[in-house]
C-alpha atoms as a printed R data frame, in Angstrom:
    type eleno elety resid chain resno       x       y      z
1   ATOM     1    CA   MET     A     1 131.788  37.902 56.049
2   ATOM     2    CA   ILE     A     2 128.497  36.119 55.337
3   ATOM     3    CA   SER     A     3 127.693  32.716 56.786
4   ATOM     4    CA   ILE     A     4 125.993  30.495 54.202
5   ATOM     5    CA   PRO     A     5 123.767  27.912 55.900
6   ATOM     6    CA   ALA     A     6 123.938  24.253 54.866
7   ATOM     7    CA   GLY     A     7 121.227  23.230 52.425
8   ATOM     8    CA   VAL     A     8 120.898  26.595 50.692
9   ATOM     9    CA   ASP     A     9 119.814  26.131 47.072
10  ATOM    10    CA   ASN     A    10 120.584  27.893 43.801
11  ATOM    11    CA   ASN     A    11 118.845  31.272 43.381
12  ATOM    12    CA   GLN     A    12 117.832  31.338 47.049
13  ATOM    13    CA   ILE     A    13 118.023  34.713 48.782
14  ATOM    14    CA   ILE     A    14 119.531  35.093 52.241
15  ATOM    15    CA   LYS     A    15 118.762  38.113 54.398
16  ATOM    16    CA   VAL     A    16 121.636  39.468 56.496
17  ATOM    17    CA   LYS     A    17 120.135  41.768 59.092
18  ATOM    18    CA   GLY     A    18 121.847  45.119 59.662
19  ATOM    19    CA   LYS     A    19 124.526  44.678 56.972
20  ATOM    20    CA   GLY     A    20 122.978  46.868 54.274
21  ATOM    21    CA   GLU     A    21 123.555  50.545 53.577
22  ATOM    22    CA   ALA     A    22 123.602  53.028 56.430
23  ATOM    23    CA   GLY     A    23 120.294  54.672 57.202
24  ATOM    24    CA   LYS     A    24 119.580  58.357 56.556
25  ATOM    25    CA   ARG     A    25 120.758  60.841 59.173
26  ATOM    26    CA   ASN     A    26 122.870  58.316 61.079
27  ATOM    27    CA   GLY     A    27 120.016  55.801 61.118
28  ATOM    28    CA   GLU     A    28 120.582  52.112 61.563
29  ATOM    29    CA   PRO     A    29 121.885  50.209 58.563
30  ATOM    30    CA   GLY     A    30 119.376  48.345 56.458
31  ATOM    31    CA   ASP     A    31 119.394  44.658 55.607
32  ATOM    32    CA   LEU     A    32 121.558  43.037 52.965
33  ATOM    33    CA   TYR     A    33 119.955  40.503 50.614
34  ATOM    34    CA   VAL     A    34 122.284  37.989 48.970
35  ATOM    35    CA   ARG     A    35 121.221  35.795 46.038
36  ATOM    36    CA   ILE     A    36 123.055  32.476 46.069
37  ATOM    37    CA   MET     A    37 124.445  31.069 42.813
38  ATOM    38    CA   ILE     A    38 125.815  27.519 43.126
39  ATOM    39    CA   LYS     A    39 128.563  26.244 40.822
40  ATOM    40    CA   PRO     A    40 128.079  22.774 39.314
41  ATOM    41    CA   HIS     A    41 130.056  20.048 41.087
42  ATOM    42    CA   LYS     A    42 132.604  17.924 39.183
43  ATOM    43    CA   VAL     A    43 131.209  14.626 40.479
44  ATOM    44    CA   PHE     A    44 127.680  15.148 41.809
45  ATOM    45    CA   GLU     A    45 124.524  16.583 40.268
46  ATOM    46    CA   ARG     A    46 121.956  18.207 42.539
47  ATOM    47    CA   SER     A    47 118.173  18.051 42.392
48  ATOM    48    CA   GLY     A    48 116.638  19.744 45.419
49  ATOM    49    CA   ASP     A    49 118.293  18.118 48.424
50  ATOM    50    CA   ASP     A    50 119.117  14.899 46.552
51  ATOM    51    CA   VAL     A    51 122.419  14.303 44.775
52  ATOM    52    CA   TYR     A    52 123.151  12.010 41.839
53  ATOM    53    CA   LEU     A    53 126.365  10.198 40.986
54  ATOM    54    CA   LYS     A    54 127.193   8.250 37.823
55  ATOM    55    CA   GLN     A    55 129.392   5.249 38.599
56  ATOM    56    CA   ASN     A    56 131.116   2.988 36.085
57  ATOM    57    CA   ILE     A    57 131.318  -0.710 36.945
58  ATOM    58    CA   THR     A    58 132.764  -3.675 35.084
59  ATOM    59    CA   PHE     A    59 130.766  -6.466 33.461
60  ATOM    60    CA   SER     A    60 131.904  -8.909 36.139
61  ATOM    61    CA   GLN     A    61 130.918  -6.515 38.966
62  ATOM    62    CA   ALA     A    62 127.480  -6.075 37.385
63  ATOM    63    CA   THR     A    63 126.980  -9.799 36.864
64  ATOM    64    CA   LEU     A    64 128.398 -11.189 40.096
65  ATOM    65    CA   GLY     A    65 127.874  -8.215 42.423
66  ATOM    66    CA   ASP     A    66 130.615  -6.475 44.366
67  ATOM    67    CA   SER     A    67 131.390  -4.048 47.165
68  ATOM    68    CA   ILE     A    68 132.775  -0.737 45.887
69  ATOM    69    CA   LYS     A    69 133.868   2.603 47.321
70  ATOM    70    CA   ILE     A    70 131.685   5.606 46.529
71  ATOM    71    CA   PRO     A    71 132.592   9.257 47.258
72  ATOM    72    CA   THR     A    72 130.259  11.379 49.401
73  ATOM    73    CA   LEU     A    73 129.746  15.114 49.817
74  ATOM    74    CA   GLU     A    74 131.720  14.947 53.063
75  ATOM    75    CA   LYS     A    75 134.803  13.894 51.043
76  ATOM    76    CA   GLU     A    76 134.827  10.448 52.583
77  ATOM    77    CA   ASN     A    77 134.224   7.151 50.846
78  ATOM    78    CA   ILE     A    78 131.491   4.724 51.790
79  ATOM    79    CA   ILE     A    79 131.263   1.082 50.792
80  ATOM    80    CA   ILE     A    80 128.137   0.058 48.915
81  ATOM    81    CA   LYS     A    81 127.051  -3.302 47.595
82  ATOM    82    CA   VAL     A    82 126.460  -3.628 43.862
83  ATOM    83    CA   PRO     A    83 123.695  -6.236 43.602
84  ATOM    84    CA   ASN     A    84 124.397  -9.182 41.321
85  ATOM    85    CA   GLY     A    85 122.594  -8.861 38.003
86  ATOM    86    CA   THR     A    86 122.845  -5.046 37.958
87  ATOM    87    CA   GLU     A    87 121.971  -3.656 34.551
88  ATOM    88    CA   SER     A    88 123.406  -0.499 33.041
89  ATOM    89    CA   GLY     A    89 121.268   2.473 34.063
90  ATOM    90    CA   LYS     A    90 120.065   0.939 37.344
91  ATOM    91    CA   ILE     A    91 119.808   3.482 40.166
92  ATOM    92    CA   LEU     A    92 120.617   2.643 43.779
93  ATOM    93    CA   LYS     A    93 119.401   4.882 46.614
94  ATOM    94    CA   VAL     A    94 121.611   5.611 49.631
95  ATOM    95    CA   SER     A    95 119.444   7.310 52.259
96  ATOM    96    CA   LYS     A    96 120.499  10.505 54.030
97  ATOM    97    CA   ARG     A    97 123.731  11.067 52.079
98  ATOM    98    CA   GLY     A    98 122.501  14.094 50.107
99  ATOM    99    CA   ILE     A    99 122.286  17.816 50.894
100 ATOM   100    CA   PRO     A   100 121.283  18.805 54.446
101 ATOM   101    CA   HIS     A   101 117.744  20.239 54.511
102 ATOM   102    CA   PHE     A   102 117.715  24.022 54.792
103 ATOM   103    CA   SER     A   103 115.502  23.657 57.874
104 ATOM   104    CA   GLY     A   104 118.418  21.931 59.586
105 ATOM   105    CA   ILE     A   105 116.535  18.672 60.164
106 ATOM   106    CA   GLY     A   106 117.474  15.664 58.026
107 ATOM   107    CA   ARG     A   107 119.009  15.538 54.585
108 ATOM   108    CA   GLY     A   108 118.368  14.361 51.052
109 ATOM   109    CA   ASN     A   109 119.458  11.088 49.480
110 ATOM   110    CA   LEU     A   110 122.315   9.997 47.254
111 ATOM   111    CA   TYR     A   111 121.308   8.206 44.051
112 ATOM   112    CA   ILE     A   112 123.946   6.177 42.226
113 ATOM   113    CA   GLN     A   113 123.376   5.357 38.553
114 ATOM   114    CA   PHE     A   114 125.465   2.427 37.369
115 ATOM   115    CA   ASN     A   115 127.024   2.303 33.938
116 ATOM   116    CA   VAL     A   116 128.271  -1.143 32.942
117 ATOM   117    CA   GLU     A   117 131.440  -0.683 30.925
118 ATOM   118    CA   THR     A   118 131.972  -2.868 27.871
119 ATOM   119    CA   PRO     A   119 135.670  -3.640 27.453
120 ATOM   120    CA   GLN     A   120 137.173  -2.459 24.164
121 ATOM   121    CA   LYS     A   121 140.305  -4.609 24.351
122 ATOM   122    CA   LEU     A   122 140.601  -8.079 25.814
123 ATOM   123    CA   THR     A   123 143.577 -10.262 26.564
124 ATOM   124    CA   LYS     A   124 143.812 -13.656 24.906
125 ATOM   125    CA   LYS     A   125 142.825 -15.328 28.211
126 ATOM   126    CA   GLN     A   126 139.799 -13.031 28.633
127 ATOM   127    CA   LYS     A   127 138.634 -13.810 25.087
128 ATOM   128    CA   GLU     A   128 138.952 -17.546 25.747
129 ATOM   129    CA   LEU     A   129 136.977 -17.279 28.972
130 ATOM   130    CA   LEU     A   130 134.236 -15.247 27.292
131 ATOM   131    CA   GLU     A   131 134.074 -17.746 24.433
132 ATOM   132    CA   GLU     A   132 133.545 -20.504 27.016
133 ATOM   133    CA   LEU     A   133 130.794 -18.470 28.680
134 ATOM   134    CA   LYS     A   134 129.232 -17.860 25.274
135 ATOM   135    CA   LYS     A   135 129.107 -21.628 24.670
136 ATOM   136    CA   GLU     A   136 127.389 -21.992 28.055
137 ATOM   137    CA   GLY     A   137 124.691 -19.535 26.957
138 ATOM   138    CA   LEU     A   138 125.926 -16.417 28.767
């Protein structure tokens, strides 16, 4: 069994001392070198020790601001504040929620890119409210 340290990156090589082939004439075994290949994650994208998340928000959340739950690598949710006036494509940085540094000290950041969803279907009430907002210049 090989222990993979936190923070290891794609294509990185790990040396496992004494786990290679046996040496000649009953000599000590050599070292084993393992190249790490990381599968893409379903939710997060990695760049170095930073991770990126695309998050959909509603028009009202973008306009008025909101507190929303965001997943983390530790499989727990954190609450973040969506600032009022958030435009589609805006990126919010959450410090020290990325990949642990390979050195073992600190970690990367989590970057959340907001996508403001435009509703495709509206109720009669929603249409009326938007028409009123339109008259008010919004």
